Amino acid sequence: MPSATSTTSALVDLKGLLPEQLRALAIDLGEPAYRGDQLFTWIQQQGECSLAAMTNLPKRFREGLMAAGASVSHLQLLERRDSATGMAVKFLFEAEAGQIESVLIVDGDRRTACLSSQVGCALDCKFCATGRMGFKRNLGAGQIVDQLLQLHAAAAEHGDRVTNIVMMGMGEPLLNYDEVTQALRIIRHGDGPTAGPAVGGRRITISTAGYLPGILRLTEDDLNVGLAISLNATTDAIRERLMPINRKWPIADLLRAARGYFERKGRRVTFEYVLMDGVTDSDEDATRLAVLTRSLPCKINIIPYNELGASPGVEAVAFEDFRRPPKSRIEAFVRRLRESTGHTVTLRESRGSDIGAACGQLYRQQETRTREQPASVGVAG
Ligand code: SF4
């Protein structure tokens, strides 16, 4: 059974447990199994984080849980930014030993929650603000679920609910495999009286920078979710410069793993490709990308680089010389790719550039402001 505890804490986080695990916990404490279902409902449906407030549970059970070190995680919200366009809301949470970000993206009827899996990240991709932070720690399953519950609540302000999830926030999700997959199992749980947040596996995507052992493990896992691979280059030389992980698992390995995922799960992998002016946006890149993926059932997502400092109020951060290509180049790249492959090629524009919606940006701005303030002045709540 997956871990019931946060990776850095000996305490049991009840938000990170499935109904069957809560039932087993109830039985361990001398209660009938259905008390576990009641707990799940309180936590995942009612959003309750205080055991004391769960008044239909016997006092002895609640006291037993507390004595056993059980708690219900709730990330403290430090800052929330709503995009002027209404297309994105970004959240900065305190998460022990650091801060994490989550984004709610609005697109037609879709409400997509982009969730973090780690505080910081060890993979050091050269175009990524989170990579600059380094790795701090893994999030527990309950903290991943809690991001979703808080974004659900924000969507509910407009009568909406989260419809899709992408594990594409801070961190490499496949390097925190057990906690991420446990969280997604909880999130998928939508049946009957113990319904959870209930986003189906077809609407959940794990995005990886190319951690091959994790891809292979997910391929064999009975958890059926979408897989996105952040490719971002068409030669190993360029990819190594952008993403050091490529030295260990080069492009050919990832393409093979993507094929294996499709064959095992029947799901086309999505390749994410960030377009950077003069780095990844040439006609030759478009042609190579088409050749690399031509025989592979896949989708391609083109993402023009989101320049830090490109928007009013967002501080400039130098990231080598990465720049967003001009509009004509972006369009030419996408056109060439569409003409030379039968793949679905989508162009994903950032929906929150005015709120620092690229990975790690809000954290960096918050960190800069905090450093500039006297120690006694807290951050925005
Ligand atoms: S892009 Fe993703 S994997 Fe790469 S450093 Fe940033 S958070 Fe980590």
PDB file of C-alpha atoms and ligand atoms in Angstrom, residues 118 120-132 169-172 208-209 230 243 359, ligand 1:
ATOM      1  CA  GLN A 118       7.967  19.041  -5.178  1.00  0.00           C
ATOM      2  CA  GLY A 120      11.886  23.253  -5.935  1.00  0.00           C
ATOM      3  CA  CYS A 121      13.406  20.844  -8.425  1.00  0.00           C
ATOM      4  CA  ALA A 122      16.722  19.078  -8.855  1.00  0.00           C
ATOM      5  CA  LEU A 123      16.715  18.869 -12.652  1.00  0.00           C
ATOM      6  CA  ASP A 124      18.017  22.363 -13.355  1.00  0.00           C
ATOM      7  CA  CYS A 125      16.414  22.972 -16.752  1.00  0.00           C
ATOM      8  CA  LYS A 126      18.061  26.152 -17.944  1.00  0.00           C
ATOM      9  CA  PHE A 127      14.869  27.952 -18.987  1.00  0.00           C
ATOM     10  CA  CYS A 128      12.958  27.302 -15.752  1.00  0.00           C
ATOM     11  CA  ALA A 129      12.648  29.520 -12.676  1.00  0.00           C
ATOM     12  CA  THR A 130      12.000  26.508 -10.417  1.00  0.00           C
ATOM     13  CA  GLY A 131      15.227  24.897 -11.587  1.00  0.00           C
ATOM     14  CA  ARG A 132      17.061  27.900 -10.143  1.00  0.00           C
ATOM     15  CA  GLY A 169       3.861  22.834 -11.661  1.00  0.00           C
ATOM     16  CA  MET A 170       7.012  22.880  -9.568  1.00  0.00           C
ATOM     17  CA  GLY A 171       9.094  19.729  -9.524  1.00  0.00           C
ATOM     18  CA  GLU A 172       9.561  16.543 -11.513  1.00  0.00           C
ATOM     19  CA  THR A 208       7.929  14.745 -17.106  1.00  0.00           C
ATOM     20  CA  ALA A 209      11.230  16.275 -18.130  1.00  0.00           C
ATOM     21  CA  SER A 230       8.850  17.930 -22.148  1.00  0.00           C
ATOM     22  CA  MET A 243      17.946  20.058 -19.905  1.00  0.00           C
ATOM     23  CA  CYS A 359       6.725  27.758 -13.521  1.00  0.00           C
TER      24      CYS A 359
HETATM   25  S1  SF4 B   1      11.105  22.499 -16.108  1.00  0.00           S
HETATM   26 FE1  SF4 B   1      10.206  21.060 -14.642  1.00  0.00          FE
HETATM   27  S2  SF4 B   1      11.772  19.450 -14.467  1.00  0.00           S
HETATM   28 FE2  SF4 B   1      12.812  21.215 -15.396  1.00  0.00          FE
HETATM   29  S3  SF4 B   1      13.704  22.356 -13.633  1.00  0.00           S
HETATM   30 FE3  SF4 B   1      11.652  23.218 -14.064  1.00  0.00          FE
HETATM   31  S4  SF4 B   1      10.293  22.133 -12.647  1.00  0.00           S
HETATM   32 FE4  SF4 B   1      12.181  20.914 -12.821  1.00  0.00          FE
END
